[in-house]
Coordinates of C-alpha atoms and ligand atoms in Angstrom, one line a residue:
X1 CA -23.8 -42.5 -39.0
X2 CA -21.4 -40.9 -37.8
X3 CA -21.3 -38.1 -35.1
X4 CA -19.0 -36.4 -37.0
X5 CA -18.6 -32.3 -36.0
X6 CA -19.6 -31.1 -40.4
X7 CA -22.0 -28.9 -40.7
X8 CA -21.9 -27.1 -36.7
X9 CA -20.6 -24.2 -36.3
X10 CA -17.8 -24.9 -33.4
X11 CA -16.4 -21.0 -33.3
X12 CA -18.6 -19.2 -31.0
X13 CA -22.1 -19.7 -32.5
X14 CA -23.7 -18.5 -30.4
X15 CA -22.2 -14.9 -31.1
X16 CA -22.7 -15.7 -34.7
X17 CA -26.6 -16.1 -34.6
X18 CA -26.6 -12.9 -32.1
X19 CA -25.0 -10.9 -35.0
X20 CA -27.0 -12.3 -37.7
X21 CA -30.2 -11.6 -35.6
X22 CA -29.0 -8.2 -35.6
X23 CA -28.0 -7.7 -39.4
X24 CA -24.1 -7.7 -38.6
X25 CA -23.5 -11.0 -39.1
X26 CA -21.3 -10.3 -42.4
X27 CA -18.2 -12.2 -44.4
X28 CA -16.1 -10.1 -45.3
X29 CA -13.4 -10.8 -48.3
X30 CA -10.8 -8.5 -48.8
X31 CA -9.6 -5.1 -46.4
X32 CA -7.8 -2.3 -47.2
X33 CA -7.5 1.4 -46.0
X34 CA -11.4 2.4 -44.0
X35 CA -12.8 -0.4 -46.5
X36 CA -14.3 -4.1 -45.8
X37 CA -15.6 -5.3 -48.9
X38 CA -17.8 -8.5 -49.2
X39 CA -19.5 -10.3 -52.8
X40 CA -22.9 -10.1 -52.9
X41 CA -24.8 -13.0 -54.3
X42 CA -23.8 -12.1 -57.6
X43 CA -20.2 -12.0 -56.7
X44 CA -19.6 -8.7 -56.8
X45 CA -17.0 -6.9 -54.5
X46 CA -19.3 -4.1 -52.2
X47 CA -17.7 -2.1 -49.9
X48 CA -18.4 -0.9 -46.7
X49 CA -17.2 2.2 -44.5
X50 CA -15.3 0.3 -41.3
X51 CA -15.8 2.9 -38.2
X52 CA -14.2 -0.4 -36.2
X53 CA -11.4 -0.4 -37.1
X54 CA -10.5 -3.6 -36.0
X55 CA -12.1 -1.5 -32.2
X56 CA -9.0 0.7 -32.2
X57 CA -6.1 -1.4 -33.9
X58 CA -6.3 0.3 -37.8
X59 CA -4.8 3.7 -37.0
X60 CA -2.8 3.2 -40.2
X61 CA -6.3 1.5 -41.5
X62 CA -6.8 -2.7 -43.4
X63 CA -3.2 -3.9 -44.5
X64 CA -1.7 -0.3 -45.3
X65 CA 0.5 -0.7 -48.0
X66 CA 3.9 0.0 -46.2
X67 CA 3.4 -2.3 -43.3
X68 CA 2.4 -4.9 -45.7
X69 CA 5.3 -4.4 -47.9
X70 CA 7.6 -4.6 -45.0
X71 CA 6.1 -7.9 -43.6
X72 CA 6.2 -8.8 -46.9
X73 CA 10.2 -8.3 -46.6
X74 CA 11.1 -9.9 -43.7
X75 CA 9.9 -13.0 -44.9
X76 CA 10.7 -12.9 -48.1
X77 CA 14.4 -13.0 -46.1
X78 CA 14.1 -15.7 -43.5
X79 CA 14.1 -13.3 -40.7
X80 CA 14.2 -15.0 -37.8
X81 CA 10.1 -14.6 -35.9
X82 CA 11.3 -17.3 -32.9
X83 CA 14.5 -17.3 -31.3
X84 CA 13.9 -16.3 -28.0
X85 CA 17.0 -15.7 -25.1
X86 CA 18.3 -13.9 -28.5
X87 CA 19.2 -10.4 -28.0
X88 CA 16.1 -9.6 -29.5
X89 CA 17.8 -6.1 -31.1
X90 CA 14.4 -5.3 -32.6
X91 CA 12.0 -5.3 -29.6
X92 CA 15.2 -3.1 -27.9
X93 CA 15.0 -0.6 -31.0
X94 CA 10.9 -0.6 -30.6
X95 CA 11.3 -0.2 -26.6
X96 CA 14.1 2.5 -27.3
X97 CA 11.7 4.7 -30.3
X98 CA 8.5 4.7 -27.8
X99 CA 10.7 6.2 -24.8
X100 CA 12.1 8.6 -27.4
X101 CA 8.3 9.2 -28.2
X102 CA 7.2 9.4 -24.6
X103 CA 9.7 12.0 -23.6
X104 CA 8.7 14.0 -26.3
X105 CA 5.6 14.3 -25.9
X106 CA 5.8 14.6 -21.2
X107 CA 8.8 16.7 -21.3
X108 CA 9.8 13.7 -18.8
X109 CA 13.3 12.3 -19.0
X110 CA 12.9 9.2 -16.7
X111 CA 13.4 5.5 -19.0
X112 CA 10.6 2.9 -18.7
X113 CA 11.9 -0.3 -19.5
X114 CA 9.8 -2.7 -21.6
X115 CA 7.7 -6.0 -20.9
X116 CA 6.2 -7.6 -24.0
X117 CA 3.3 -9.7 -24.8
X118 CA 0.9 -10.1 -26.9
X119 CA -2.8 -8.5 -26.6
X120 CA -4.0 -5.7 -24.7
X121 CA -5.1 -7.8 -21.5
X122 CA -1.6 -9.8 -21.5
X123 CA 0.1 -6.6 -21.9
X124 CA -2.2 -6.1 -19.0
X125 CA -1.7 -8.7 -15.8
X126 CA 1.8 -7.6 -17.1
X127 CA 2.2 -4.3 -15.3
X128 CA -0.1 -6.0 -12.7
X129 CA 2.2 -8.6 -11.8
X130 CA 5.2 -6.7 -12.3
X131 CA 3.3 -3.9 -10.1
X132 CA 2.1 -6.8 -6.9
X133 CA 5.5 -8.3 -7.4
X134 CA 7.3 -4.1 -6.7
X135 CA 4.2 -4.3 -3.9
X136 CA 5.7 -8.0 -2.5
X137 CA 9.2 -6.6 -1.9
X138 CA 8.2 -3.1 -0.9
X139 CA 6.0 -5.4 1.9
X140 CA 9.1 -7.3 2.5
X141 CA 11.4 -4.9 3.1
X142 CA 8.6 -3.1 5.7
X143 CA 8.1 -6.2 7.8
X144 CA 11.8 -6.4 8.3
X145 CA 11.9 -2.6 9.7
X146 CA 8.9 -3.0 11.9
X147 CA 11.4 -5.9 13.3
X148 CA 14.1 -4.3 14.0
X149 CA 12.2 -1.5 15.7
X150 CA 10.5 -4.3 17.9
X151 CA 14.3 -6.1 18.5
X152 CA 15.4 -2.2 19.2
X153 CA 12.6 -1.4 21.5
X154 CA 12.7 -4.4 23.4
X155 CA 16.7 -4.0 24.2
X156 CA 15.6 -0.2 24.8
X157 CA 13.1 -1.4 27.6
X158 CA 15.8 -4.1 28.8
X159 CA 18.1 -1.2 29.8
X160 CA 15.2 0.9 31.5
X161 CA 13.6 2.9 28.7
X162 CA 9.6 3.0 29.4
X163 CA 6.6 2.3 27.3
X164 CA 4.2 5.0 26.9
X165 CA 0.6 3.9 28.2
X166 CA -1.2 4.8 25.1
X167 CA 1.2 2.4 23.6
X168 CA -0.5 -0.9 25.7
X169 CA -4.1 0.6 25.2
X170 CA -3.7 1.2 21.3
X171 CA -2.4 -2.4 20.7
X172 CA -5.0 -3.6 23.7
X173 CA -3.3 -4.7 26.0
X174 CA -2.6 -3.6 28.9
X175 CA 0.7 -2.4 31.2
X176 CA 1.3 -5.6 32.7
X177 CA 1.9 -7.1 30.2
X178 CA 4.9 -6.1 29.6
X179 CA 6.9 -5.4 26.4
X180 CA 6.3 -9.1 25.5
X181 CA 2.3 -8.9 25.6
X182 CA 3.0 -5.8 23.5
X183 CA 4.9 -7.2 20.9
X184 CA 3.5 -10.2 20.9
X185 CA -0.3 -7.7 19.9
X186 CA 1.6 -5.8 17.4
X187 CA 2.7 -8.9 15.5
X188 CA -0.8 -10.4 15.2
X189 CA -2.7 -7.3 14.3
X190 CA 0.3 -6.6 12.1
X191 CA -0.1 -10.2 10.6
X192 CA -3.7 -9.6 9.8
X193 CA -2.6 -6.9 7.6
X194 CA -0.2 -8.0 5.5
X195 CA -3.0 -11.1 4.5
X196 CA -4.8 -9.0 3.5
X197 CA -5.5 -9.7 -0.4
X198 CA -4.8 -6.3 -3.1
X199 CA -7.0 -4.5 -3.9
X200 CA -6.6 -2.6 -7.5
X201 CA -8.9 1.1 -7.7
X202 CA -10.2 2.1 -11.3
X203 CA -12.4 4.4 -12.6
X204 CA -16.0 3.2 -13.0
X205 CA -16.9 2.0 -16.8
X206 CA -13.5 1.0 -17.1
X207 CA -12.2 -1.9 -19.4
X208 CA -8.8 -3.7 -19.2
X209 CA -9.3 -6.5 -21.2
X210 CA -10.6 -10.0 -20.5
X211 CA -8.3 -12.3 -18.3
X212 CA -8.3 -13.7 -15.4
X213 CA -6.9 -10.6 -13.8
X214 CA -7.1 -7.7 -15.9
X215 CA -11.2 -8.5 -16.6
X216 CA -11.2 -8.0 -12.6
X217 CA -10.4 -4.0 -13.6
X218 CA -13.1 -4.3 -16.2
X219 CA -16.2 -2.6 -14.4
X220 CA -18.7 -4.5 -16.8
X221 CA -20.3 -6.7 -14.2
X222 CA -21.3 -9.0 -17.2
X223 CA -17.9 -10.0 -17.6
X224 CA -16.3 -9.1 -14.6
X225 CA -18.7 -11.1 -11.8
X226 CA -19.2 -15.0 -13.2
X227 CA -15.2 -14.9 -12.5
X228 CA -14.4 -12.0 -9.4
X229 CA -13.2 -15.7 -7.4
X230 CA -10.6 -15.8 -9.7
X231 CA -8.6 -12.6 -8.7
X232 CA -7.4 -9.7 -6.7
X233 CA -10.5 -7.0 -6.7
X234 CA -11.2 -4.1 -7.6
X235 CA -12.4 -0.8 -6.2
X236 CA -14.0 1.2 -8.6
X237 CA -13.8 5.0 -8.2
X238 CA -17.3 7.8 -9.5
X239 CA -15.2 9.8 -12.4
X240 CA -17.4 12.3 -11.4
X241 CA -17.0 12.8 -7.3
X242 CA -14.3 14.5 -6.7
X243 CA -13.8 13.3 -3.7
X244 CA -14.8 9.6 -4.0
X245 CA -11.0 8.0 -4.7
X246 CA -9.7 9.7 -0.8
X247 CA -13.0 8.4 1.4
X248 CA -12.4 4.6 -1.1
X249 CA -8.6 4.9 0.3
X250 CA -10.0 6.2 3.6
X251 CA -12.3 3.4 3.7
X252 CA -9.6 0.3 3.7
X253 CA -7.5 2.3 6.4
X254 CA -4.5 0.3 5.3
X255 CA -2.0 0.9 8.2
X256 CA 0.0 -1.3 10.1
X257 CA 1.9 -0.7 14.1
X258 CA 5.2 0.5 14.9
X259 CA 7.0 0.4 17.7
X260 CA 8.8 3.3 18.3
X261 CA 12.0 4.2 20.5
X262 CA 13.0 7.8 20.6
X263 CA 14.8 9.4 23.8
X264 CA 14.1 6.5 26.5
X265 CA 10.2 6.3 25.5
X266 CA 8.2 3.4 23.1
X267 CA 5.9 4.7 21.3
X268 CA 3.3 2.4 19.7
X269 CA 2.9 4.4 16.2
X270 CA 0.6 3.6 12.9
X271 CA 2.6 3.3 9.4
X272 CA 0.8 3.1 5.9
X273 CA 1.1 0.3 3.9
X274 CA 0.7 -0.4 0.6
X275 CA -2.5 -2.5 0.1
X276 CA -3.8 -0.7 -2.8
X277 CA -1.6 -3.0 -5.8
X278 CA -2.3 0.2 -9.1
X279 CA -4.4 2.5 -9.5
X280 CA -5.5 1.6 -13.4
X281 CA -7.2 3.4 -15.9
X282 CA -7.4 5.0 -19.5
X283 CA -7.3 8.7 -20.5
X284 CA -10.0 7.7 -22.7
X285 CA -12.5 5.1 -22.4
X286 CA -13.4 2.8 -24.8
X287 CA -15.5 0.3 -23.8
X288 CA -17.0 3.2 -21.3
X289 CA -18.8 3.9 -23.7
X290 CA -15.9 7.0 -25.0
X291 CA -15.6 8.9 -22.2
X292 CA -12.7 11.6 -21.8
X293 CA -11.2 11.5 -18.3
X294 CA -10.7 15.1 -17.1
X295 CA -8.0 16.7 -16.2
X296 CA -9.6 17.1 -12.5
X297 CA -9.8 13.8 -11.9
X298 CA -6.1 12.9 -13.3
X299 CA -4.8 15.2 -10.4
X300 CA -6.6 13.6 -8.0
X301 CA -5.3 9.9 -9.1
X302 CA -2.3 11.7 -9.0
X303 CA -2.4 13.6 -6.0
X304 CA -3.6 10.8 -3.8
X305 CA -1.7 7.6 -5.3
X306 CA 1.4 9.8 -4.6
X307 CA 0.5 9.9 -0.9
X308 CA -0.5 6.1 -0.8
X309 CA 2.6 5.3 -3.0
X310 CA 0.1 3.3 -5.4
X311 CA 2.3 2.8 -9.2
X312 CA -0.8 4.0 -11.9
X313 CA -0.9 2.3 -14.7
X314 CA -2.3 4.2 -17.6
X315 CA -3.2 2.0 -20.1
X316 CA -2.9 3.3 -23.7
X317 CA -4.4 -0.2 -25.0
X318 CA -7.2 1.9 -26.9
X319 CA -6.3 5.6 -27.1
X320 CA -2.8 5.4 -27.2
X321 CA -0.6 5.5 -31.2
X322 CA -1.8 8.7 -32.0
X323 CA -5.7 8.0 -32.1
X324 CA -6.4 10.8 -29.4
X325 CA -4.1 13.5 -32.3
X326 CA -1.1 12.8 -30.3
X327 CA 0.7 9.6 -29.3
X328 CA -0.1 9.0 -26.4
X329 CA -3.9 10.6 -25.1
X330 CA -2.9 11.1 -21.7
X331 CA -0.6 14.0 -22.5
X332 CA -2.9 15.7 -23.9
X333 CA -4.5 15.8 -20.0
X334 CA -1.1 15.7 -17.7
X335 CA -1.4 12.5 -17.0
X336 CA 1.9 11.0 -15.6
X337 CA 2.4 7.1 -15.9
X338 CA 4.3 4.8 -13.6
X339 CA 3.1 2.4 -16.3
X340 CA 1.8 2.2 -19.5
X341 CA 0.8 -0.1 -21.7
X342 CA 0.2 -0.2 -25.6
X343 CA -1.8 -3.0 -28.0
X344 CA -3.6 -2.7 -30.8
X345 CA -2.3 0.0 -33.1
X346 CA 1.0 -1.2 -32.0
X347 CA 0.9 -4.2 -34.5
X348 CA 0.2 -2.1 -37.7
X349 CA -3.0 -3.8 -38.3
X350 CA -1.1 -6.8 -39.5
X351 CA 0.6 -8.5 -36.3
X352 CA 0.0 -9.1 -33.0
X353 CA 2.4 -7.2 -30.4
X354 CA 1.4 -5.4 -27.1
X355 CA 4.0 -3.4 -24.0
X356 CA 3.8 -2.6 -20.9
X357 CA 6.0 0.2 -20.2
X358 CA 7.7 0.1 -16.9
X359 CA 9.4 3.8 -15.0
X360 CA 12.7 3.1 -14.3
X361 CA 11.7 4.2 -10.8
X362 CA 9.6 1.1 -10.4
X363 CA 11.3 -0.9 -12.0
X364 CA 12.0 -4.4 -10.5
X365 CA 14.6 -6.2 -12.5
X366 CA 13.9 -9.8 -11.1
X367 CA 10.8 -9.7 -13.1
X368 CA 12.3 -10.8 -16.0
X369 CA 13.4 -14.0 -14.7
X370 CA 9.6 -14.7 -13.8
X371 CA 7.8 -13.3 -16.5
X372 CA 7.6 -14.4 -20.2
X373 CA 6.4 -15.3 -23.2
X374 CA 6.7 -17.9 -26.2
X375 CA 5.6 -15.0 -28.6
X376 CA 6.6 -12.0 -27.3
X377 CA 8.9 -9.9 -28.9
X378 CA 8.9 -12.2 -31.5
X379 CA 10.9 -10.7 -34.7
X380 CA 8.2 -10.1 -37.0
X381 CA 6.0 -8.2 -35.0
X382 CA 9.0 -6.0 -33.5
X383 CA 9.9 -5.2 -36.8
X384 CA 6.1 -5.0 -38.0
X385 CA 5.9 -2.3 -34.9
X386 CA 8.8 -0.4 -35.3
X387 CA 7.8 0.2 -39.2
X388 CA 4.2 0.8 -37.7
X389 CA 6.0 3.9 -35.3
X390 CA 8.4 5.6 -37.9
X391 CA 4.9 5.6 -39.9
X392 CA 3.4 7.9 -37.1
X393 CA 6.3 9.5 -36.5
X394 CA 7.5 10.6 -40.1
X395 CA 6.8 14.0 -41.5
X396 CA 7.2 15.5 -37.7
X397 CA 3.8 13.5 -36.4
X398 CA 1.7 13.9 -40.0
X399 CA -0.3 11.3 -38.9
X400 CA -1.2 13.0 -35.2
X401 CA -2.2 15.8 -37.3
X402 CA -4.5 14.0 -39.3
X403 CA -5.9 11.9 -36.5
X404 CA -6.7 15.7 -35.0
X405 CA -8.3 17.8 -37.3
X406 CA -10.0 14.5 -39.0
X407 CA -11.1 13.9 -35.9
X408 CA -12.3 17.0 -34.7
X409 CA -13.9 17.7 -38.7
X410 CA -16.2 14.4 -37.4
X411 CA -16.8 15.6 -34.3
X412 CA -18.0 18.9 -35.4
X413 CA -19.8 16.3 -38.0
X414 CA -21.5 14.8 -35.5
X415 CA -22.0 18.1 -33.1
X416 CA -24.7 19.1 -35.8
X417 CA -26.8 16.1 -36.1
X418 CA -27.5 16.2 -32.2
X419 CA -28.0 19.5 -32.7
X420 CA -30.4 18.8 -35.1
X421 CA -32.1 15.8 -33.4
X422 CA -31.9 16.8 -29.7
X423 CA -34.3 13.9 -28.8
X424 CA -32.5 11.7 -30.7
X425 CA -29.4 11.8 -30.1
X426 CA -28.1 12.7 -26.1
X427 CA -24.4 13.4 -26.6
X428 CA -21.5 13.0 -28.7
X429 CA -17.7 12.5 -27.7
X430 CA -14.7 12.0 -27.7
X431 CA -10.7 13.3 -29.0
X432 CA -9.1 12.9 -32.2
X433 CA -10.2 9.2 -34.0
X434 CA -11.9 8.2 -31.4
X435 CA -15.1 9.0 -30.9
X436 CA -18.5 7.9 -30.2
X437 CA -22.1 9.3 -30.5
X438 CA -25.0 8.4 -27.4
X439 CA -28.0 7.5 -28.5
X440 CA -31.5 8.6 -25.8
X441 CA -32.9 5.5 -24.8
X442 CA -35.8 4.8 -27.1
X443 CA -38.3 2.9 -24.4
X444 CA -40.1 6.1 -24.4
X445 CA -41.0 5.6 -27.9
X446 CA -44.9 4.9 -29.8
X447 CA -42.7 2.6 -32.4
X448 CA -43.7 -0.5 -31.5
X449 CA -40.4 -2.2 -33.4
X450 CA -37.9 0.5 -31.9
X451 CA -39.7 0.3 -27.9
X452 CA -38.7 -3.3 -28.1
X453 CA -35.0 -3.4 -29.3
X454 CA -34.7 0.0 -27.0
X455 CA -36.1 -2.2 -24.1
X456 CA -33.6 -5.6 -24.7
X457 CA -30.5 -3.1 -25.0
X458 CA -30.3 -3.5 -28.2
X459 CA -31.2 0.0 -30.2
X460 CA -27.1 0.7 -31.1
X461 CA -27.0 -3.4 -32.7
X462 CA -30.1 -2.3 -35.0
X463 CA -28.7 0.8 -35.8
X464 CA -25.3 -0.7 -36.6
X465 CA -27.1 -3.3 -38.5
X466 CA -29.6 -0.5 -40.6
X467 CA -26.3 1.6 -40.5
X468 CA -24.6 -1.8 -42.8
X469 CA -27.3 -2.5 -44.5
X470 CA -29.2 0.2 -45.6
X471 CA -25.6 3.2 -46.4
X472 CA -23.0 0.0 -45.9
X473 CA -21.4 1.8 -42.9
X474 CA -19.8 -0.8 -40.1
X475 CA -20.2 0.8 -37.2
X476 CA -21.1 -1.0 -33.5
X477 CA -21.3 -0.3 -30.0
X478 CA -19.4 0.4 -27.0
X479 CA -19.8 -3.3 -24.9
X480 CA -20.9 -1.5 -21.8
X481 CA -22.6 1.6 -22.9
X482 CA -24.8 0.2 -25.6
X483 CA -26.5 3.4 -27.1
X484 CA -23.2 4.7 -27.9
X485 CA -21.8 3.6 -30.7
X486 CA -18.0 4.6 -31.4
X487 CA -16.2 5.5 -34.0
X488 CA -12.3 4.4 -34.8
X489 CA -11.6 5.2 -38.7
X490 CA -7.6 5.1 -39.6
X491 CA -5.8 8.3 -40.7
X492 CA -6.8 7.9 -44.0
X493 CA -10.7 9.0 -43.9
X494 CA -11.6 11.5 -46.8
X495 CA -14.0 14.4 -46.5
X496 CA -16.2 12.0 -49.1
X497 CA -16.2 8.7 -46.2
X498 CA -17.4 12.0 -43.6
X499 CA -20.3 13.8 -46.0
X500 CA -21.3 9.6 -45.9
X501 CA -21.1 8.8 -42.1
X502 CA -23.3 12.4 -42.1
X503 CA -25.6 11.7 -44.1
X504 CA -26.5 8.0 -43.1
X505 CA -27.1 9.2 -39.6
X506 CA -29.6 11.7 -40.5
X507 CA -31.1 9.6 -42.0
X508 CA -31.3 7.3 -39.0
X509 CA -32.1 9.6 -36.8
X510 CA -34.7 11.2 -39.2
X511 CA -36.5 7.5 -38.7
X512 CA -36.0 7.4 -34.9
X513 CA -37.5 10.5 -34.7
X514 CA -40.3 9.7 -37.0
X515 CA -40.4 6.6 -34.8
X516 CA -40.6 5.0 -38.1
X517 CA -40.0 1.6 -36.7
X518 CA -41.0 -0.7 -39.5
X519 CA -38.0 1.2 -41.7
X520 CA -35.4 0.9 -38.7
X521 CA -35.6 -2.8 -37.8
X522 CA -34.2 -4.2 -40.9
X523 CA -36.5 -6.8 -41.7
Ligands
LIG601 C1 -8.8 -0.3 -22.2 C2 -8.2 -1.4 -22.9 N1 -7.7 -2.2 -22.6 C3 -7.0 -3.9 -22.6 C4 -8.0 -4.3 -23.3 C5 -7.7 -5.4 -23.9 O1 -7.0 -5.8 -25.5 P1 -7.3 -7.2 -26.0 O2 -8.5 -7.1 -26.5 O3 -6.0 -7.1 -26.9 O4 -6.9 -8.3 -24.9 C6 -9.2 -3.2 -24.6 C7 -9.7 -4.0 -25.6 N2 -10.0 -3.2 -26.5 C8 -11.9 -4.2 -26.3 C9 -12.5 -3.8 -26.8 C10 -12.2 -2.6 -27.0 C11 -14.0 -2.0 -27.6 O5 -14.2 -0.7 -27.5 C12 -14.7 -3.3 -28.1 C13 -14.7 -4.2 -27.7 C14 -15.5 -5.4 -28.1 C15 -14.7 -6.8 -28.9 C16 -16.3 -7.1 -29.1 C17 -17.3 -7.5 -29.4 C18 -17.9 -5.8 -28.7 N3 -16.8 -4.8 -28.3 N4 -13.7 -5.1 -27.8 C19 -8.7 -2.2 -24.3 O6 -9.8 -1.4 -24.9

């Protein structure tokens, strides 16, 4: 018979098995606001409270009625969706609106140029590619300047200038080799330095996507290590050690030799050169386990990166678009960005779009001629993004107030649960509607079932399965902090839903405190 593909699953079947084993593999048939629906065996719709929120894509909730209506109008009107190499008025309006909001929140006035893409990782790739183009152009200018200095030194010596003895020593040549020997040694040393591949900097726990370049900025070793040979490497900086960043920069000693001629004397000096392509960080780490970056760390990043002329890429793909209670989470900690990346909720929960915003003083217009993507800034996504921004900005930023107020309400519920179950709940963290509740590792529990899943790193998923099956609440652990459940509901979260979350979490905490594994590990 034919060996056709009928009957076998071909879209990531293994992942489906993993999700099924945790009892979280439910097929949803309808979605609106904070609710996903599936049909039970009698075909009845069952509502599920969705706290995954598209991993941050649904600040306005599932299928926001105004976004859906706008999408319908655009399609009914025959909007040109793919009209590449045309003026793209809608993308320009999105860029202008983003600039207006950023300037309002940061008090800054410098323009940011927009490079649109289609996913978060793609916006990170675009930002990093631009930073590398910029680094290359700065390196070329520096190399030219040094070559001119070497020529001047050669001419000066021919006209009688003397070379400082220390110059020969530090270049590793002898005075009898003369200026030519010295120049040759300096060129050799500089060529070695200039040939070093760029390095990136990011905090430990970073998540910036899973594409070839961006995955090297993602700290999780399972995601990153198999692909390390494909792209430039990152030095991951511990967030709780104040001088760790300065120490890492010192360790890499990115200096280049410059022959300076002054008052008839040729000296050798060391000049810093831009080995570090960019420092990339999330103001609130998502994948890393909902970790809010502190102002102290942000200031240190700003200080050191200023010193070594390394641009700061602020990745607001998950923390941005109002989720933190402000449009940008970074504006709450005074973190100034050379680049921003935005995605997820920029598409209003209906379209796919993302953007890298590049500060004017860093912007290289050459980039526009060497980077593009077929679907980027398409007519549909751009107009949906515009509508999304209008809804977020309406009523003087009511959406941000809702995110802040509802986030504070939910966080205080989580805090009370932690206070009542200190042996079960380790920590609650986050800002606005980007919250996480971290459970203690239960490897030491008396319950064999709970101990087994805890040791397998599966406790977060088993708790998720229990919350779904027993309480109809959908929530997942963060990828790199498997005992932390991340909660990212929309601004429509209401008191009844918060009460449901409170009751469900208390019930789960009682089961874990009572070490009643049979009730937790869903049959
Ligand atoms: C800060 C930041 N920067 C770039 C990206 C990459 O965006 P794309 O996923 O759109 O490429 C993300 C996207 N986040 C993805 C994500 C975030 C998260 O918290 C969980 C999961 C996830 C996905 C599948 C299974 C389990 N977890 N995925 C992000 O959070």
